[in-house]
Short mmCIF file of C-alpha atoms in Angstrom, two decimals:
data_model
loop_
_atom_site.label_atom_id
_atom_site.label_comp_id
_atom_site.label_asym_id
_atom_site.label_seq_id
_atom_site.Cartn_x
_atom_site.Cartn_y
_atom_site.Cartn_z
CA MET A 260 44.81 35.04 -22.45
CA GLN A 261 42.05 33.11 -20.72
CA LEU A 262 39.08 34.66 -18.97
CA LYS A 263 38.80 33.42 -15.36
CA PHE A 264 36.11 34.18 -12.82
CA SER A 265 36.25 33.21 -9.21
CA ALA A 266 33.36 31.21 -7.68
CA SER A 267 32.12 34.25 -5.75
CA ARG A 268 31.87 36.28 -9.02
CA LEU A 269 30.38 33.48 -11.12
CA SER A 270 26.86 34.68 -10.59
CA LEU A 271 27.84 38.11 -12.12
CA THR A 272 29.37 36.44 -15.18
CA PRO A 273 26.19 36.37 -17.27
CA LEU A 274 25.50 40.02 -16.58
CA ILE A 275 29.08 40.94 -17.66
CA LEU A 276 28.75 38.86 -20.82
CA ILE A 277 25.32 40.36 -21.70
CA ALA A 278 26.41 43.94 -20.91
CA PRO A 279 27.94 44.85 -24.28
CA PHE A 280 24.79 43.83 -26.16
CA PHE A 281 22.51 45.66 -23.69
CA LEU A 282 24.64 48.74 -24.08
CA TRP A 283 24.74 48.47 -27.87
CA GLY A 284 20.93 48.12 -28.07
CA THR A 285 20.28 51.07 -25.87
CA ALA A 286 22.94 53.15 -27.70
CA MET A 287 21.13 52.48 -30.95
CA VAL A 288 18.02 54.07 -29.50
CA ALA A 289 20.04 57.03 -28.19
CA MET A 290 21.70 57.61 -31.55
CA LYS A 291 18.39 57.45 -33.34
CA GLY A 292 17.08 60.24 -31.20
CA VAL A 293 20.05 62.41 -32.09
CA ILE A 294 20.55 61.70 -35.78
CA SER A 295 17.86 64.23 -36.90
CA HIS A 296 19.94 67.03 -35.27
CA THR A 297 23.38 66.08 -36.63
CA THR A 298 25.00 64.26 -39.46
CA PRO A 299 25.81 60.48 -39.53
CA LEU A 300 29.56 60.44 -40.14
CA PHE A 301 30.16 63.17 -37.49
CA MET A 302 28.06 61.21 -35.07
CA ALA A 303 29.99 58.01 -35.76
CA GLY A 304 33.30 59.82 -35.11
CA VAL A 305 31.95 61.32 -31.88
CA ARG A 306 30.91 57.88 -30.76
CA ILE A 307 34.25 56.01 -31.19
CA ILE A 308 37.13 58.58 -31.10
CA PRO A 309 36.50 59.80 -27.47
CA ALA A 310 35.67 56.19 -26.54
CA GLY A 311 38.94 54.99 -27.86
CA VAL A 312 40.77 57.62 -25.85
CA LEU A 313 38.89 56.55 -22.73
CA ILE A 314 39.92 52.92 -23.26
CA LEU A 315 43.59 53.92 -23.75
CA ILE A 316 43.48 55.91 -20.56
CA ALA A 317 41.93 52.99 -18.69
CA GLY A 318 44.39 50.63 -20.22
CA ALA A 319 47.34 52.84 -19.04
CA PHE A 320 45.96 52.78 -15.47
CA MET A 321 45.59 49.05 -15.73
CA GLY A 322 49.18 48.66 -16.86
CA ARG A 323 48.19 47.33 -20.30
CA PRO A 324 51.20 47.30 -22.71
CA GLN A 325 51.30 49.53 -25.80
CA PRO A 326 51.66 47.97 -29.28
CA LYS A 327 55.26 47.33 -30.39
CA GLY A 328 56.57 46.79 -33.88
CA TRP A 329 55.27 47.35 -37.35
CA THR A 330 53.33 44.05 -37.35
CA ALA A 331 51.26 45.05 -34.42
CA TRP A 332 50.49 48.47 -35.83
CA LEU A 333 49.65 46.99 -39.24
CA TRP A 334 47.10 44.67 -37.75
CA ILE A 335 45.65 47.44 -35.61
CA ALA A 336 45.38 49.70 -38.74
CA LEU A 337 43.60 46.97 -40.69
CA PHE A 338 41.35 46.34 -37.69
CA ALA A 339 40.68 50.11 -37.58
CA LEU A 340 39.73 50.23 -41.25
CA VAL A 341 37.30 47.22 -41.10
CA ASP A 342 35.72 47.50 -37.67
CA GLY A 343 36.24 51.19 -37.13
CA ALA A 344 35.75 53.19 -40.33
CA LEU A 345 33.70 50.78 -42.38
CA PHE A 346 31.47 49.40 -39.69
CA GLN A 347 30.76 52.65 -37.96
CA GLY A 348 30.30 54.45 -41.25
CA PHE A 349 27.91 51.89 -42.66
CA LEU A 350 26.05 51.83 -39.29
CA ALA A 351 25.64 55.59 -39.03
CA GLU A 352 24.51 56.02 -42.64
CA GLY A 353 22.16 53.07 -42.40
CA LEU A 354 20.74 54.22 -39.03
CA VAL A 355 19.53 57.39 -40.77
CA ARG A 356 17.27 55.35 -42.96
CA THR A 357 15.99 52.68 -40.57
CA GLY A 358 14.31 52.40 -37.18
CA ALA A 359 16.45 51.76 -34.17
CA GLY A 360 15.10 48.24 -33.73
CA LEU A 361 15.17 47.33 -37.47
CA GLY A 362 18.67 48.78 -37.83
CA SER A 363 19.89 46.69 -34.95
CA VAL A 364 18.28 43.60 -36.49
CA MET A 365 20.11 43.94 -39.75
CA ILE A 366 23.51 44.45 -37.99
CA ASP A 367 22.90 41.52 -35.70
CA SER A 368 22.57 38.97 -38.53
CA GLN A 369 26.44 38.78 -38.27
CA PRO A 370 26.62 35.74 -35.92
CA LEU A 371 26.06 33.54 -38.95
CA ALA A 372 29.16 35.03 -40.71
CA VAL A 373 31.18 34.73 -37.50
CA ALA A 374 30.17 31.08 -37.11
CA LEU A 375 31.21 30.25 -40.59
CA MET A 376 34.54 32.09 -40.38
CA SER A 377 35.37 30.75 -36.94
CA SER A 378 34.59 27.14 -38.05
CA TRP A 379 36.88 27.64 -41.04
CA LEU A 380 39.73 29.61 -39.38
CA PHE A 381 39.72 28.32 -35.82
CA GLN A 382 37.98 24.86 -36.17
CA GLU A 383 35.27 25.90 -33.69
CA ARG A 384 32.69 23.13 -33.43
CA ILE A 385 29.12 24.29 -34.18
CA GLY A 386 27.25 20.97 -34.37
CA LEU A 387 23.62 20.26 -34.92
CA TRP A 388 22.37 22.21 -31.92
CA GLY A 389 24.53 25.19 -32.84
CA TRP A 390 23.20 25.35 -36.43
CA LEU A 391 19.66 24.94 -35.20
CA GLY A 392 20.21 27.86 -32.75
CA LEU A 393 21.65 30.01 -35.50
CA LEU A 394 18.70 29.20 -37.74
CA LEU A 395 16.23 30.09 -35.00
CA GLY A 396 18.17 33.29 -34.32
CA VAL A 397 17.98 34.41 -37.91
CA THR A 398 14.29 33.52 -37.96
CA GLY A 399 13.78 35.48 -34.81
CA ILE A 400 15.48 38.66 -35.98
CA SER A 401 13.67 38.34 -39.34
CA LEU A 402 10.32 38.33 -37.50
CA ILE A 403 11.53 41.29 -35.50
CA GLY A 404 12.79 43.32 -38.41
CA LEU A 405 10.89 42.47 -41.57
CA PRO A 406 7.50 44.08 -42.30
CA ASP A 407 4.55 42.03 -41.00
CA GLU A 408 2.87 42.48 -44.40
CA LEU A 409 5.74 40.74 -46.10
CA ILE A 410 5.94 37.84 -43.65
CA LEU A 411 2.17 37.17 -43.56
CA GLY A 412 1.97 37.46 -47.34
CA LEU A 413 4.73 34.87 -47.80
CA LEU A 414 3.17 32.50 -45.26
CA SER A 415 -0.22 32.73 -46.98
CA HIS A 416 1.41 32.10 -50.40
CA ASN A 417 0.26 35.55 -51.64
CA THR A 418 2.62 38.01 -53.14
CA PRO A 419 2.81 40.90 -50.66
CA GLU A 420 1.89 44.26 -52.07
CA ILE A 421 5.27 45.63 -50.97
CA LEU A 422 6.86 43.42 -53.69
CA LEU A 423 4.47 44.69 -56.38
CA SER A 424 4.52 48.38 -55.53
CA PRO A 425 5.26 50.36 -58.79
CA THR A 426 6.48 53.39 -56.86
CA LEU A 427 8.63 51.66 -54.38
CA PRO A 428 10.09 48.35 -55.75
CA PHE A 429 11.13 46.00 -52.95
CA LEU A 430 14.82 45.67 -53.87
CA ASN A 431 15.16 49.37 -54.56
CA SER A 432 13.52 50.16 -51.21
CA LEU A 433 16.07 48.00 -49.46
CA PHE A 434 18.94 49.93 -50.93
CA THR A 435 17.38 53.36 -50.37
CA SER A 436 16.08 52.65 -46.86
CA GLY A 437 19.42 51.58 -45.51
CA GLU A 438 18.99 47.82 -44.96
CA TRP A 439 21.91 46.99 -47.31
CA LEU A 440 24.07 49.45 -45.48
CA MET A 441 23.22 47.60 -42.30
CA LEU A 442 24.18 44.29 -43.89
CA LEU A 443 27.50 45.77 -44.94
CA ALA A 444 27.90 46.97 -41.35
CA ALA A 445 27.18 43.42 -40.14
CA LEU A 446 29.76 41.91 -42.40
CA SER A 447 32.36 44.50 -41.32
CA MET A 448 31.66 43.72 -37.68
CA ALA A 449 31.86 39.99 -38.33
CA VAL A 450 35.26 40.32 -39.93
CA GLY A 451 36.41 42.65 -37.17
CA THR A 452 35.28 40.11 -34.57
CA VAL A 453 37.37 37.41 -36.16
CA MET A 454 40.31 39.78 -36.74
CA ILE A 455 40.74 40.46 -33.02
CA ARG A 456 42.12 36.97 -32.64
CA PHE A 457 45.00 37.87 -35.05
CA VAL A 458 45.41 41.33 -33.61
CA SER A 459 45.72 39.91 -30.02
CA ARG A 460 48.63 37.77 -31.13
CA HIS A 461 50.73 40.92 -31.69
CA ALA A 462 49.11 43.46 -29.27
CA ASP A 463 47.17 43.64 -26.07
CA PRO A 464 43.42 43.36 -26.96
CA VAL A 465 42.36 46.26 -24.71
CA THR A 466 44.93 48.74 -26.07
CA ALA A 467 44.40 47.51 -29.61
CA THR A 468 40.66 48.13 -29.19
CA GLY A 469 41.32 51.67 -28.04
CA TRP A 470 43.77 52.53 -30.88
CA HIS A 471 41.53 50.95 -33.51
CA MET A 472 38.70 53.21 -32.45
CA VAL A 473 40.81 56.34 -32.53
CA ILE A 474 42.41 55.51 -35.88
CA GLY A 475 39.21 54.29 -37.46
CA GLY A 476 37.24 57.37 -36.34
CA LEU A 477 39.63 59.91 -37.86
CA PRO A 478 38.65 59.15 -41.49
CA LEU A 479 35.00 59.50 -40.54
CA TRP A 480 35.57 63.05 -39.20
CA GLY A 481 37.70 63.79 -42.25
CA ILE A 482 34.92 62.76 -44.69
CA SER A 483 32.38 64.50 -42.57
CA SER A 484 34.26 67.79 -42.79
CA VAL A 485 34.18 67.59 -46.60
CA VAL A 486 30.66 66.21 -47.43
CA GLU A 487 28.63 67.22 -44.40
CA SER A 488 27.60 70.50 -42.82
CA GLN A 489 25.86 71.75 -39.71
CA GLN A 490 27.27 68.80 -37.76
CA TRP A 491 26.78 70.20 -34.23
CA GLN A 492 25.08 73.53 -34.55
CA ASN A 493 21.61 72.05 -33.96
CA LEU A 494 22.48 69.82 -31.06
CA VAL A 495 20.74 70.56 -27.82
CA PRO A 496 21.88 69.52 -24.31
CA SER A 497 19.79 66.36 -24.33
CA ASP A 498 21.40 65.33 -27.62
CA TRP A 499 24.92 65.77 -26.13
CA ALA A 500 23.83 63.66 -23.17
CA ALA A 501 22.60 60.95 -25.56
CA LEU A 502 25.96 61.14 -27.50
CA GLY A 503 27.84 60.95 -24.23
CA TYR A 504 25.86 57.71 -23.30
CA ALA A 505 26.59 56.27 -26.68
CA THR A 506 30.29 57.13 -26.42
CA VAL A 507 30.97 56.01 -22.79
CA PHE A 508 28.63 53.04 -22.38
CA GLY A 509 27.74 52.11 -26.03
CA SER A 510 31.34 52.28 -27.23
CA ALA A 511 34.06 52.50 -24.62
CA ILE A 512 32.69 49.95 -22.09
CA SER A 513 30.91 47.72 -24.55
CA TYR A 514 33.65 47.41 -27.09
CA ALA A 515 36.38 46.97 -24.45
CA LEU A 516 34.43 44.06 -22.95
CA PHE A 517 33.36 42.47 -26.31
CA PHE A 518 36.76 42.43 -27.83
CA TYR A 519 38.39 41.31 -24.58
CA PHE A 520 36.08 38.31 -24.58
CA ALA A 521 36.50 37.74 -28.30
CA SER A 522 40.25 37.63 -28.04
CA SER A 523 40.22 34.49 -25.96
CA GLY A 524 36.75 32.91 -25.94
CA ASN A 525 34.58 30.92 -28.34
CA LEU A 526 33.63 33.37 -31.03
CA THR A 527 30.44 31.51 -32.08
CA SER A 528 29.08 31.46 -28.57
CA LEU A 529 30.05 35.13 -27.88
CA SER A 530 28.72 36.39 -31.26
CA SER A 531 25.40 34.51 -30.66
CA LEU A 532 24.70 36.86 -27.80
CA THR A 533 24.55 39.66 -30.40
CA PHE A 534 21.01 38.38 -31.09
CA LEU A 535 20.14 40.12 -27.79
CA THR A 536 20.93 43.57 -29.17
CA PRO A 537 17.82 43.99 -31.29
CA VAL A 538 15.74 42.76 -28.42
CA PHE A 539 17.09 45.50 -26.15
CA ALA A 540 16.84 48.03 -29.05
CA LEU A 541 13.20 47.13 -29.71
CA LEU A 542 12.20 47.27 -26.07
CA PHE A 543 13.85 50.59 -25.37
CA GLY A 544 12.69 51.87 -28.79
CA ASN A 545 9.22 51.13 -27.68
CA LEU A 546 9.66 52.80 -24.27
CA LEU A 547 11.53 55.90 -25.49
CA LEU A 548 10.71 56.34 -29.16
CA GLN A 549 7.17 54.81 -29.18
CA GLU A 550 8.14 52.11 -31.66
CA VAL A 551 5.32 49.58 -31.32
CA LEU A 552 6.09 45.86 -31.26
CA SER A 553 3.70 43.57 -33.12
CA PRO A 554 2.76 40.00 -32.18
CA LEU A 555 5.17 38.64 -34.76
CA GLN A 556 7.99 40.72 -33.28
CA TRP A 557 7.20 39.24 -29.81
CA ILE A 558 7.40 35.75 -31.31
CA GLY A 559 10.73 36.78 -32.82
CA VAL A 560 11.97 37.86 -29.37
CA GLY A 561 11.07 34.45 -27.99
CA LEU A 562 12.84 32.56 -30.81
CA THR A 563 15.89 34.76 -30.37
CA LEU A 564 16.15 33.88 -26.65
CA ILE A 565 15.74 30.15 -27.44
CA SER A 566 18.45 30.40 -30.14
CA ILE A 567 20.93 31.90 -27.71
CA TYR A 568 20.34 29.10 -25.25
CA LEU A 569 20.85 26.42 -27.92
CA ILE A 570 24.04 27.99 -29.30
CA ASN A 571 25.64 28.53 -25.86
CA GLN A 572 24.60 25.06 -24.62
CA ARG A 573 25.31 23.16 -27.85
CA ASP A 574 28.21 21.19 -26.40
CA VAL A 575 26.36 20.34 -23.25
CA LEU A 576 23.27 19.16 -25.26
CA ALA A 577 25.44 17.18 -27.60
CA GLY A 578 27.37 15.66 -24.67
CA VAL A 579 24.08 14.56 -22.93
CA GLU A 580 22.85 13.08 -26.23
CA GLU A 581 26.06 11.23 -26.71
CA ILE A 582 26.03 9.88 -23.21
CA GLY A 583 22.40 8.74 -23.72
CA ASP A 584 23.27 6.97 -26.91
CA ARG A 585 26.31 5.32 -25.40
CA GLY A 586 24.35 4.24 -22.30
CA SER A 587 21.64 2.76 -24.49
CA GLY A 588 24.15 0.82 -26.53
CA THR A 589 25.90 -0.40 -23.39
CA ARG A 590 22.59 -1.62 -21.89
CA GLU A 591 21.76 -3.46 -25.09
CA GLU A 592 25.12 -5.14 -25.12
CA GLY A 593 24.69 -6.22 -21.45
CA GLU A 594 21.27 -7.69 -22.21
CA GLY A 595 22.46 -9.56 -25.27
CA GLY A 596 25.61 -11.30 -23.95
CA GLU A 597 27.38 -12.53 -20.77
CA GLY A 598 29.59 -10.15 -18.87
CA GLY A 599 27.63 -7.13 -20.02
CA GLN A 600 27.89 -4.05 -17.90
CA GLU A 601 25.68 -0.99 -17.88
CA GLU A 602 27.15 2.44 -17.72
CA TYR A 603 25.82 5.07 -15.30
CA LEU A 604 27.09 8.42 -14.37
CA THR A 605 28.14 8.62 -10.73
CA PRO A 606 27.03 11.76 -8.80
CA ASN A 607 30.50 13.19 -9.23
CA GLN A 608 30.73 12.65 -12.93
CA GLN A 609 29.83 15.41 -15.43
CA PRO A 610 28.60 14.92 -19.05
CA ALA A 611 31.50 14.88 -21.56
CA THR A 612 31.92 18.18 -23.32
CA THR A 613 34.57 19.58 -25.58
CA ASN A 614 37.54 21.54 -24.34
CA GLN A 615 36.04 24.71 -25.77
CA CYS A 616 33.04 24.25 -23.51
CA ARG A 617 35.19 23.94 -20.41
CA ASP A 618 37.47 26.83 -21.34
CA VAL A 619 34.84 29.36 -22.25
CA PRO A 620 33.22 31.25 -19.35
CA TRP A 621 29.89 31.91 -20.87
CA HIS A 622 29.27 28.16 -21.29
CA VAL A 623 29.96 27.72 -17.63
CA SER A 624 27.99 30.73 -16.53
CA THR A 625 24.93 29.82 -18.60
CA THR A 626 24.94 26.25 -17.34
CA THR A 627 25.22 27.41 -13.75
CA THR A 628 22.43 29.90 -14.12
CA ASN A 629 20.03 27.39 -15.69
CA HIS A 630 20.71 24.86 -12.99
#
């Protein structure tokens, strides 16, 4: 399945591509406001099971086929375990122990894992500009998420007090404060992102997304019924509204769009947009939860945006560089011998890019927007 957008809708394409990450970031903030009144595993189930049902209903109206055969259901079950139960479980438990912005930062380190797996499994070309963008992205989310004291201490070659604290050792604090749970969530999501390629070979990506959310959410509710209590008794109407937002917008719409894109597009480019999620989470965490952004965090936001541009334009940048080198070589050859001929691009010619760049809509949309 290839994603195609008409010329009249091309201007909307960047908004559609960014939508899942905007919805995820704002859903993180909504969930953080609710978590003190409920339990994490119950909340995770509420977020994905009704969302999966909504996707299946929408898929039925759209005429999407249901999975057929044991192979399709086996892939969906494995997809549900990794991206449904494990990812949502780690996310919910980790969110209890981290801020909305920091929690999103830890999860959204997963583009690196996606890039490595996509390069190995699908031979996606990353290149110099892509790796530079990934490095800047990780740097950006590190500035956003790590304590300023730690970053400034490392830059000044002084051992930060947080590493020397006798009552709260740094590594122990990472485990107890939820960052490692967030990293496990990131790895689970990265594997799930890659798995959709294999799932979509045997089942429709939209219906598979719906079923994996329903199947993956049931174990979360099962575990919650055993180990948790007072799951919904303390929820107030505003909490139910926040959960409704996280379910409909932060799960049903966002996951349907994301896995639809991931089933056919360039995974490295799509996954790099995940760097936007902590930006949205921090901004709305600041507006709604009074989470204050420091100067280092604002620098991190800027680096994150630059990284997304470099990753999504890596083939264009490499193509322009290649054309420049080839043109320089041709001019030198023309100057040094008879019959030399310079190469110039005619107005109708475009820089050479890879097939992936031409086939993937977010490359086209980003280029069009920047021009």
